[in-house]
Coordinates of C-alpha atoms and ligand atoms in Angstrom, one line a residue:
Chain A
X1 CA 60.2 85.3 72.3
X2 CA 58.2 86.3 69.1
X3 CA 58.8 89.9 69.4
X4 CA 62.7 88.8 69.7
X5 CA 62.8 87.1 66.5
X6 CA 61.1 89.7 64.6
X7 CA 63.6 92.3 65.7
X8 CA 66.1 90.1 64.4
X9 CA 64.6 89.8 61.5
X10 CA 64.1 93.4 61.0
X11 CA 67.4 94.4 62.0
X12 CA 68.7 91.5 59.8
X13 CA 67.0 93.3 57.0
X14 CA 67.8 97.0 57.4
X15 CA 71.9 95.6 57.7
X16 CA 71.1 94.1 54.4
X17 CA 69.5 97.3 53.4
X18 CA 72.4 99.5 52.2
X19 CA 73.8 96.5 50.3
X20 CA 70.4 96.1 48.3
X21 CA 70.3 100.1 47.8
X22 CA 74.3 100.1 46.3
X23 CA 73.3 97.6 43.9
X24 CA 70.1 99.0 42.9
X25 CA 72.1 102.3 42.1
X26 CA 74.5 100.3 40.5
X27 CA 72.1 98.3 38.3
X28 CA 70.2 101.5 37.1
X29 CA 73.2 103.4 36.3
X30 CA 74.4 100.0 34.1
X31 CA 71.2 99.5 32.5
X32 CA 71.2 103.4 31.6
X33 CA 74.9 103.2 30.3
X34 CA 74.0 100.1 28.2
X35 CA 73.1 101.7 25.2
X36 CA 76.1 103.3 24.2
X37 CA 78.1 100.2 25.1
X38 CA 76.3 98.5 22.6
X39 CA 77.6 101.0 19.9
X40 CA 81.2 101.7 21.1
X41 CA 83.6 99.6 22.9
X42 CA 84.7 100.3 26.2
X43 CA 88.2 101.0 25.7
X44 CA 87.1 103.5 22.7
X45 CA 84.9 105.1 25.2
X46 CA 87.3 105.0 28.0
X47 CA 90.6 105.7 26.4
X48 CA 89.1 108.6 23.7
X49 CA 89.9 112.1 24.7
X50 CA 87.0 113.4 21.9
X51 CA 83.9 114.6 23.6
X52 CA 81.7 116.2 21.2
X53 CA 78.5 114.9 22.1
X54 CA 76.7 116.5 18.9
X55 CA 79.0 114.6 16.8
X56 CA 78.2 111.4 18.8
X57 CA 82.0 111.7 20.4
X58 CA 81.6 110.5 23.6
X59 CA 85.7 110.2 24.8
X60 CA 85.6 109.7 28.7
X61 CA 89.3 109.9 29.1
X62 CA 89.6 113.6 29.9
X63 CA 87.0 113.3 32.9
X64 CA 89.0 110.3 33.9
X65 CA 92.5 112.1 34.2
X66 CA 90.4 115.1 35.7
X67 CA 89.1 113.0 38.7
X68 CA 92.1 111.4 39.2
X69 CA 94.0 114.7 39.1
X70 CA 92.4 116.7 41.3
X71 CA 92.1 114.2 43.9
X72 CA 95.7 113.5 43.3
X73 CA 96.9 117.5 43.7
X74 CA 94.5 117.5 46.6
X75 CA 96.1 114.8 48.4
X76 CA 99.4 115.4 47.8
X77 CA 98.7 119.1 49.2
X78 CA 96.3 118.2 51.9
X79 CA 99.0 115.3 53.4
X80 CA 102.0 116.9 54.6
X81 CA 100.2 119.8 56.1
X82 CA 97.4 117.5 57.9
X83 CA 100.1 115.3 59.3
X84 CA 102.5 117.7 60.6
X85 CA 99.4 119.7 62.0
X86 CA 98.0 116.4 63.6
X87 CA 101.6 115.5 65.0
X88 CA 102.1 118.9 66.2
X89 CA 98.6 118.9 68.0
X90 CA 99.1 115.9 69.4
X91 CA 102.8 115.7 70.3
X92 CA 104.1 119.0 71.1
X93 CA 101.0 121.7 71.7
X94 CA 100.1 122.4 75.2
X95 CA 96.6 120.5 76.3
X96 CA 95.0 123.8 75.9
X97 CA 96.0 124.4 72.7
X98 CA 94.3 121.1 71.6
X99 CA 91.2 121.8 73.2
X100 CA 90.6 125.0 71.6
X101 CA 91.8 123.5 68.0
X102 CA 90.2 120.6 67.6
X103 CA 86.3 121.7 68.0
X104 CA 87.4 124.4 65.3
X105 CA 88.8 122.0 63.0
X106 CA 85.4 120.3 63.3
X107 CA 83.4 123.3 62.3
X108 CA 85.4 123.6 59.5
X109 CA 84.5 119.8 58.5
X110 CA 81.0 120.9 58.8
X111 CA 81.1 123.9 56.8
X112 CA 79.0 123.4 53.5
X113 CA 81.1 122.7 50.5
X114 CA 79.6 125.7 48.3
X115 CA 81.2 127.6 51.0
X116 CA 84.5 126.5 50.2
X117 CA 83.4 127.0 46.6
X118 CA 83.1 130.3 46.9
X119 CA 86.3 131.1 49.2
X120 CA 88.2 129.5 46.0
X121 CA 86.7 131.8 43.6
X122 CA 86.9 135.2 46.0
X123 CA 90.4 134.6 47.1
X124 CA 92.5 131.3 45.5
X125 CA 91.3 132.3 41.8
X126 CA 92.8 135.8 41.8
X127 CA 95.8 134.5 43.7
X128 CA 96.9 132.0 41.1
X129 CA 96.1 134.0 37.9
X130 CA 97.3 137.3 39.4
X131 CA 100.6 136.1 41.3
X132 CA 101.4 132.3 40.8
X133 CA 100.9 131.5 37.1
X134 CA 103.2 134.5 36.0
X135 CA 105.7 133.2 38.9
X136 CA 105.8 130.2 36.9
X137 CA 105.8 131.9 33.2
X138 CA 102.5 130.8 32.2
X139 CA 99.3 132.6 32.2
X140 CA 95.7 131.1 33.7
X141 CA 92.6 132.4 34.4
X142 CA 92.8 131.1 37.7
X143 CA 89.8 128.3 37.1
X144 CA 92.7 125.3 36.9
X145 CA 93.8 122.5 38.4
X146 CA 95.7 123.7 40.9
X147 CA 92.9 126.0 42.5
X148 CA 90.7 122.9 42.6
X149 CA 93.4 121.1 44.3
X150 CA 93.9 123.8 47.0
X151 CA 90.1 124.4 47.7
X152 CA 90.1 120.5 48.0
X153 CA 93.0 119.9 50.0
X154 CA 91.2 122.5 52.6
X155 CA 88.0 120.5 52.5
X156 CA 89.6 117.5 53.4
X157 CA 92.5 118.4 55.9
X158 CA 90.2 118.8 59.0
X159 CA 89.1 115.1 58.4
X160 CA 92.5 114.0 58.3
X161 CA 93.7 116.3 61.1
X162 CA 91.0 115.0 63.4
X163 CA 91.4 111.2 63.0
X164 CA 95.0 111.8 62.8
X165 CA 95.2 113.2 66.2
X166 CA 92.8 110.5 67.8
X167 CA 95.2 107.9 66.1
X168 CA 98.2 109.5 67.4
X169 CA 96.3 110.0 71.0
X170 CA 95.6 106.5 71.3
X171 CA 99.4 105.5 71.4
X172 CA 100.1 104.9 75.0
X173 CA 101.9 107.2 77.2
X174 CA 103.4 104.3 78.8
X175 CA 104.9 103.6 75.3
X176 CA 106.0 106.8 74.9
X177 CA 107.6 106.7 78.3
X178 CA 109.4 103.1 77.7
X179 CA 111.7 105.1 74.8
X180 CA 112.0 108.5 76.8
X181 CA 113.7 106.4 79.9
X182 CA 116.3 105.0 77.1
X183 CA 117.3 108.5 76.4
X184 CA 115.3 109.2 73.4
X185 CA 114.6 112.6 72.6
X186 CA 111.4 113.8 71.7
X187 CA 111.9 113.9 68.2
X188 CA 113.4 110.1 68.2
X189 CA 110.2 109.1 69.9
X190 CA 107.9 110.4 67.3
X191 CA 109.9 109.3 64.4
X192 CA 110.6 105.7 65.5
X193 CA 108.0 104.6 67.8
X194 CA 104.9 106.7 67.6
X195 CA 104.4 107.0 63.9
X196 CA 105.5 103.6 63.4
X197 CA 102.6 102.4 66.0
X198 CA 100.2 105.0 64.3
X199 CA 100.9 104.2 60.9
X200 CA 97.7 102.0 60.3
X201 CA 95.6 104.4 61.7
X202 CA 97.2 107.3 60.1
X203 CA 97.0 105.7 56.8
X204 CA 92.9 104.8 57.8
X205 CA 92.7 108.9 58.2
X206 CA 94.1 109.2 55.1
X207 CA 91.8 106.9 53.1
X208 CA 88.6 108.6 54.8
X209 CA 89.9 112.0 53.5
X210 CA 90.8 110.5 50.3
X211 CA 87.2 109.4 49.9
X212 CA 85.7 112.6 50.5
X213 CA 88.2 114.2 47.6
X214 CA 87.2 111.4 45.3
X215 CA 83.5 112.7 45.2
X216 CA 83.3 116.3 46.2
X217 CA 81.6 118.2 43.3
X218 CA 80.4 121.5 44.1
X219 CA 83.1 123.4 45.3
X220 CA 85.5 121.5 42.9
X221 CA 83.2 122.4 39.6
X222 CA 83.1 126.2 41.2
X223 CA 86.7 126.6 40.6
X224 CA 88.1 123.9 38.1
X225 CA 87.5 125.4 35.0
X226 CA 85.1 122.7 33.8
X227 CA 87.2 122.5 30.5
X228 CA 86.9 118.9 28.9
X229 CA 90.5 118.4 27.8
X230 CA 93.6 117.0 29.4
X231 CA 95.3 119.2 31.8
X232 CA 98.7 119.9 30.9
X233 CA 99.8 121.6 33.9
X234 CA 98.6 123.0 37.1
X235 CA 97.6 125.7 35.9
X236 CA 95.0 124.2 33.2
X237 CA 91.6 124.0 33.5
X238 CA 90.4 120.6 34.0
X239 CA 86.8 118.3 34.2
X240 CA 86.4 116.1 36.9
X241 CA 83.5 113.3 36.6
X242 CA 81.1 114.8 39.5
X243 CA 81.3 118.2 38.0
X244 CA 80.7 116.7 34.2
X245 CA 77.5 115.1 35.9
X246 CA 76.6 118.1 38.2
X247 CA 76.7 120.3 35.3
X248 CA 75.0 118.1 32.6
X249 CA 72.6 115.4 34.2
X250 CA 69.1 116.3 33.2
X251 CA 69.9 118.6 30.5
X252 CA 70.4 118.5 27.0
X253 CA 69.4 114.8 26.7
X254 CA 67.5 115.1 23.6
X255 CA 71.0 114.6 22.3
X256 CA 71.4 110.5 21.2
X257 CA 73.4 109.0 23.6
X258 CA 74.2 111.7 25.8
X259 CA 72.5 110.5 29.0
X260 CA 73.7 107.1 28.6
X261 CA 77.2 108.4 28.1
X262 CA 76.9 110.7 31.6
X263 CA 75.6 107.3 32.9
X264 CA 79.0 105.7 32.0
X265 CA 80.9 108.2 33.7
X266 CA 79.1 107.9 36.7
X267 CA 79.7 104.0 36.8
X268 CA 83.3 104.8 35.9
X269 CA 83.6 107.2 39.0
X270 CA 81.8 104.5 41.1
X271 CA 84.2 102.0 40.0
X272 CA 87.2 104.0 40.6
X273 CA 86.3 104.7 44.5
X274 CA 85.4 101.2 44.7
X275 CA 88.5 99.9 43.4
X276 CA 90.6 102.5 45.2
X277 CA 89.0 101.7 48.7
X278 CA 89.4 98.0 47.9
X279 CA 93.1 98.6 47.4
X280 CA 93.7 100.5 50.4
X281 CA 91.6 98.2 52.6
X282 CA 94.2 95.7 51.4
X283 CA 97.1 97.3 51.9
X284 CA 95.6 98.3 55.6
X285 CA 95.2 94.8 56.5
X286 CA 98.4 93.8 55.6
X287 CA 99.8 96.6 57.5
X288 CA 98.0 95.5 60.3
X289 CA 98.8 92.1 60.3
X290 CA 102.7 92.8 59.9
X291 CA 102.5 94.9 63.1
X292 CA 101.2 92.2 65.6
Chain B
X1 CA 133.2 112.6 102.1
X2 CA 131.8 109.9 100.1
X3 CA 128.3 110.5 99.2
X4 CA 126.9 106.7 99.9
X5 CA 123.5 107.1 98.3
X6 CA 123.6 107.0 94.5
X7 CA 120.5 109.0 94.6
X8 CA 119.7 111.7 97.5
X9 CA 116.2 113.3 97.4
X10 CA 116.4 116.4 99.6
X11 CA 112.9 118.3 100.2
X12 CA 111.1 116.7 96.9
X13 CA 107.7 118.2 96.5
X14 CA 105.5 117.0 93.7
X15 CA 102.4 118.5 92.4
X16 CA 99.8 118.0 89.7
X17 CA 98.3 121.1 89.1
X18 CA 97.1 122.2 92.7
X19 CA 97.2 119.0 94.1
X20 CA 100.4 118.0 95.9
X21 CA 101.1 114.5 95.9
X22 CA 104.5 114.3 97.2
X23 CA 105.5 115.8 100.6
X24 CA 108.8 117.0 101.2
X25 CA 110.5 113.5 100.5
X26 CA 114.3 113.1 101.4
X27 CA 115.6 109.8 101.1
X28 CA 119.2 108.6 100.3
X29 CA 119.5 105.6 98.1
X30 CA 122.0 103.0 98.8
X31 CA 124.2 101.9 95.7
X32 CA 124.3 98.2 94.6
X33 CA 121.3 97.3 96.5
X34 CA 117.5 97.0 96.0
X35 CA 115.7 99.6 97.7
X36 CA 112.0 98.8 97.5
X37 CA 109.5 101.2 97.9
X38 CA 105.9 100.4 99.4
X39 CA 102.7 101.9 100.0
X40 CA 98.9 101.9 99.1
X41 CA 97.7 102.5 95.6
X42 CA 97.9 106.0 94.8
X43 CA 100.5 107.2 97.2
X44 CA 102.4 108.4 94.8
X45 CA 105.1 105.5 94.3
X46 CA 104.8 105.9 90.5
X47 CA 105.2 109.5 90.8
X48 CA 108.5 109.1 92.6
X49 CA 110.1 106.6 90.4
X50 CA 109.5 109.4 87.8
X51 CA 111.0 112.4 89.3
X52 CA 114.3 110.0 89.6
X53 CA 114.3 110.0 85.5
X54 CA 112.5 113.2 85.2
X55 CA 109.8 111.8 82.9
X56 CA 107.6 114.2 85.1
X57 CA 108.9 116.5 82.5
X58 CA 106.3 115.1 80.1
X59 CA 103.5 115.6 82.2
X60 CA 102.1 119.1 81.6
X61 CA 100.6 120.0 84.8
X62 CA 103.2 118.4 87.0
X63 CA 106.0 120.6 89.4
X64 CA 108.6 119.0 90.9
X65 CA 110.4 121.1 94.0
X66 CA 113.4 120.1 95.8
X67 CA 117.1 118.6 94.6
X68 CA 117.6 115.4 93.5
X69 CA 120.9 114.7 93.3
X70 CA 122.5 111.9 91.5
X71 CA 126.2 111.2 92.3
X72 CA 126.1 114.8 94.0
X73 CA 124.7 116.6 90.9
X74 CA 121.3 117.6 90.7
X75 CA 119.5 116.3 87.9
X76 CA 116.7 119.0 87.9
X77 CA 119.8 121.7 87.3
X78 CA 119.1 123.8 84.2
X79 CA 122.2 122.9 82.4
X80 CA 121.9 119.1 82.5
X81 CA 121.0 116.9 79.4
X82 CA 117.7 115.4 80.1
X83 CA 118.4 112.5 77.9
X84 CA 121.5 112.2 79.2
X85 CA 120.1 111.5 82.8
X86 CA 117.4 109.1 81.7
X87 CA 120.5 107.3 79.9
X88 CA 121.7 106.2 83.1
X89 CA 118.5 104.8 84.4
X90 CA 116.8 101.8 83.0
X91 CA 112.8 101.8 83.5
X92 CA 110.9 98.8 83.9
X93 CA 107.0 99.7 84.0
X94 CA 104.1 98.0 85.0
X95 CA 103.3 96.4 81.8
X96 CA 105.6 95.5 79.6
X97 CA 106.0 98.3 76.7
X98 CA 107.8 96.6 73.8
X99 CA 108.8 99.2 71.1
X100 CA 106.9 98.4 67.6
X101 CA 109.8 96.4 66.1
X102 CA 111.8 92.9 65.8
X103 CA 113.0 91.8 69.2
X104 CA 116.0 92.4 67.9
X105 CA 115.6 96.2 67.1
X106 CA 114.1 96.9 70.8
X107 CA 117.4 96.0 72.7
X108 CA 119.4 97.7 69.5
X109 CA 117.2 101.2 69.6
X110 CA 119.1 102.1 72.9
X111 CA 122.9 102.0 71.5
X112 CA 121.7 103.0 68.0
X113 CA 120.0 106.5 69.1
X114 CA 123.5 107.1 71.2
X115 CA 125.6 106.6 68.3
X116 CA 126.4 103.0 67.8
X117 CA 126.5 102.0 64.3
X118 CA 128.8 99.3 63.9
X119 CA 126.7 96.3 62.9
X120 CA 129.2 93.6 64.9
X121 CA 129.2 96.0 67.8
X122 CA 125.2 96.1 67.9
X123 CA 125.0 92.2 67.6
X124 CA 127.3 91.9 70.5
X125 CA 125.5 94.3 72.7
X126 CA 122.2 92.7 71.3
X127 CA 123.6 89.7 72.7
X128 CA 125.2 90.4 75.8
X129 CA 122.0 92.1 77.1
X130 CA 119.3 89.5 76.3
X131 CA 121.4 86.8 77.8
X132 CA 121.8 89.5 81.1
X133 CA 118.0 89.5 81.0
X134 CA 118.0 85.8 80.7
X135 CA 116.3 85.4 77.4
X136 CA 118.8 84.7 74.9
X137 CA 118.3 81.1 74.6
X138 CA 114.4 81.5 74.1
X139 CA 114.8 84.2 71.2
X140 CA 118.0 83.6 69.4
X141 CA 116.4 82.0 67.1
X142 CA 113.9 84.4 66.2
X143 CA 115.2 87.9 66.6
X144 CA 113.6 89.6 63.7
X145 CA 110.0 88.6 64.8
X146 CA 108.1 91.5 66.1
X147 CA 108.6 91.7 69.8
X148 CA 104.8 91.9 70.3
X149 CA 104.8 88.1 69.4
X150 CA 106.6 87.4 72.7
X151 CA 105.0 86.1 75.9
X152 CA 104.1 88.9 78.3
X153 CA 106.6 87.7 80.7
X154 CA 109.4 87.5 77.7
X155 CA 108.2 91.1 76.7
X156 CA 109.2 92.2 80.2
X157 CA 112.5 90.5 80.2
X158 CA 113.0 92.0 76.7
X159 CA 112.2 95.6 78.2
X160 CA 114.8 94.5 81.4
X161 CA 117.4 94.0 78.3
X162 CA 116.5 97.0 76.3
X163 CA 117.0 99.1 79.3
X164 CA 120.4 97.1 80.0
X165 CA 121.8 97.6 77.0
X166 CA 121.9 101.6 77.3
X167 CA 124.5 100.6 80.1
X168 CA 122.5 102.6 83.1
X169 CA 123.7 102.8 86.7
X170 CA 120.3 102.8 88.3
X171 CA 117.1 100.4 87.2
X172 CA 113.8 101.8 88.1
X173 CA 111.1 99.5 88.1
X174 CA 107.6 99.8 88.6
X175 CA 105.8 96.9 90.0
X176 CA 107.5 95.0 87.0
X177 CA 105.7 91.8 87.7
X178 CA 101.9 93.0 88.2
X179 CA 100.6 92.2 84.8
X180 CA 103.0 88.6 84.9
X181 CA 102.2 85.2 85.9
X182 CA 103.8 83.7 89.0
X183 CA 106.4 81.5 87.1
X184 CA 107.3 84.8 84.8
X185 CA 107.3 86.9 88.1
X186 CA 109.9 84.5 89.8
X187 CA 112.0 84.9 86.8
X188 CA 112.2 88.5 86.6
X189 CA 112.4 88.5 90.6
X190 CA 115.2 86.3 89.7
X191 CA 117.2 88.6 87.0
X192 CA 116.9 91.3 89.6
X193 CA 118.5 89.8 92.3
X194 CA 121.6 89.0 90.1
X195 CA 121.5 92.3 88.9
X196 CA 121.7 94.2 92.2
X197 CA 125.5 93.4 92.4
X198 CA 126.3 95.8 89.3
X199 CA 123.4 98.1 89.9
X200 CA 121.6 100.2 92.0
X201 CA 117.5 99.1 91.7
X202 CA 114.9 100.9 92.9
X203 CA 111.9 98.6 92.8
X204 CA 108.0 99.8 93.4
X205 CA 105.6 96.9 94.5
X206 CA 102.6 96.7 96.6
X207 CA 102.9 93.0 97.0
X208 CA 104.7 92.8 100.7
X209 CA 105.6 89.4 100.3
X210 CA 107.9 90.6 97.1
X211 CA 109.4 93.3 99.1
X212 CA 110.5 90.2 101.5
X213 CA 112.3 88.4 98.9
X214 CA 114.0 90.9 97.0
X215 CA 114.4 94.2 99.5
X216 CA 117.5 95.0 101.0
X217 CA 115.9 98.5 102.1
X218 CA 112.5 99.5 102.4
X219 CA 111.1 103.0 102.4
X220 CA 107.1 103.2 102.9
X221 CA 105.3 105.6 101.6
X222 CA 101.8 106.8 102.6
X223 CA 99.5 109.8 101.2
X224 CA 102.3 111.1 99.4
X225 CA 104.7 111.4 102.7
X226 CA 107.4 109.2 103.6
X227 CA 107.0 107.5 106.6
X228 CA 109.7 105.3 107.1
X229 CA 113.2 104.4 105.7
X230 CA 115.8 101.5 106.6
X231 CA 117.0 98.3 106.1
X232 CA 114.2 95.7 105.2
X233 CA 114.9 93.3 108.1
X234 CA 114.2 96.4 110.5
X235 CA 111.3 98.1 108.6
X236 CA 109.2 94.8 107.6
X237 CA 109.4 93.1 111.1
X238 CA 109.7 95.8 113.5
X239 CA 108.5 99.0 112.1
X240 CA 108.7 102.4 114.4
X241 CA 105.7 103.9 112.9
X242 CA 102.3 102.8 113.6
X243 CA 101.1 103.5 110.4
X244 CA 103.9 101.4 108.5
X245 CA 102.8 98.4 111.0
X246 CA 99.3 98.7 110.0
X247 CA 100.1 98.4 106.5
X248 CA 102.4 95.4 107.1
X249 CA 100.0 93.9 109.0
X250 CA 97.4 94.4 106.6
X251 CA 95.0 97.0 108.2
X252 CA 95.5 99.5 105.6
X253 CA 95.9 98.8 102.0
Ligands
ADP301 N1 99.1 113.0 85.7 C1 98.2 113.2 86.6 N2 98.0 114.1 86.8 C2 97.0 114.5 87.9 N3 97.2 113.7 89.1 C3 97.7 112.5 88.9 C4 98.4 112.2 87.5 N4 99.4 111.1 87.7 C5 99.0 110.5 88.9 N5 98.1 111.6 89.8 C6 97.5 111.3 91.2 O1 98.6 111.4 91.9 C7 98.3 110.6 93.0 C8 99.7 109.6 93.2 O2 99.8 108.8 92.2 P1 100.8 107.8 91.8 O3 102.1 108.3 92.0 O4 100.4 106.9 90.1 O5 100.4 106.5 92.9 P2 100.7 105.0 93.0 O6 102.1 104.7 91.9 O7 101.2 105.0 94.2 O8 99.6 104.3 92.6 C9 96.9 109.6 92.7 O9 96.2 110.7 93.8 C10 96.9 110.0 91.1 O10 95.6 110.6 91.1
MG302 MG1 101.7 103.3 90.2

């Protein structure tokens, strides 16, 4: 009796633990960011593009845009490829192909991100600088938004594909049979029945992929160029917040306000991720509610 | 000579991988009547139904041998368009499977994919077949609601209406009342009895009393073999084969 009460209390506490931890991290970062916020306004720090720490200019706008654009490019590249791959695997490929492909995909999902970064430097960077940029009439070092987007897309695809295949696989066979029995073609069944039934789950798969894309650091910073400017095209370098933090945190902290600025950047990254996942969750729950 | 059976099976064998589940089935299914397939669970009833509308094509490890003639044409002939075969046969499955769309769209789905576009005509079709399935009065005020909000019994009649809307000649029913309450079961049974004037109905059931209520003809399937086939009055009251007798008296199930 007493033991059970203790167990319940312990597990209650441990459920509480993540919340406490996140709050603590949030608070620590916020406190560190506070000194800068008392010197300059929020809006100036967020919307100014001037990043000159030596002169006391800490405009974070290029990093915010860098984060959003790398994530967006990666997502736009990964989404169609992943969904078509998942559809093919779940609906068209023979069972044997599926059984071979999925473990291979899981292997890819588990590779350390530095490996993806190296792959990007070895293969994607030269491809972009030597072939793609000239094709579009510009020049590029290859360390740019597009390269980072490609590398990041490849990194998040395994997650999206695997979850999507499982979501599609959970559509009841008898539902597909019901539609086929009406004389629908395979394609019509996929298009009008399976995709509709699976939509909330597929969206969840995308959210998982996107969540990973937002925070991915090492592979991106290896190929994105790390220039604190707002990228003008896909072939320009960018500088997302995770890369800014990983490159600079703990160094040059003698510059007044610098550490505070980096903490503010971290805070903004956290807020971006939280706002985004809240919106996604809201949309998802509406979708599910409408489909029942 | 008139081919009396709308569907005739000639030496049909079905394998799942190496496992043979239907063995040399030959059978003529008479038109405009209800043919009930009975037999213990796992004897191959569902598989037999899936041969008729070639749903077994979708099962990767399944292989079908033999001929199934539909109005004299072998539906497994290479030149046959599967979707056309399926369009001519409605399917009512064990658990109602409504499509993830509105009540209206569920019925309109078949006619739409087969090319009907005129809104007025679709409206007309939807009403006609919801009436035919005995569901119209219950749903006419809520046609745009998701079909999943209907009760299970209503869903099954919606599936019936949806199947009828592609204007099939044959209805294949796989234990269509097994998920329903007694009241809804009676309702579906009543619709089937009404429909047999214009449709050829093949019904799988494991409920003997249901077979007695509905069957004009009965086929008894056991371990993948067709043991006995004939008019319901003969098979259900004075079966020839000892295995049929054992099943009907409840000794095997
Ligand atoms: N997709 C499948 N793969 C392998 N075996 C199957 C498959 N579907 C059914 N079977 C087997 O075929 C036999 C007949 O199944 P089924 O036609 O569903 O029987 P019933 O409908 O009479 O219960 C059973 O032994 C079942 O295990
Ligand atoms: Mg069955």
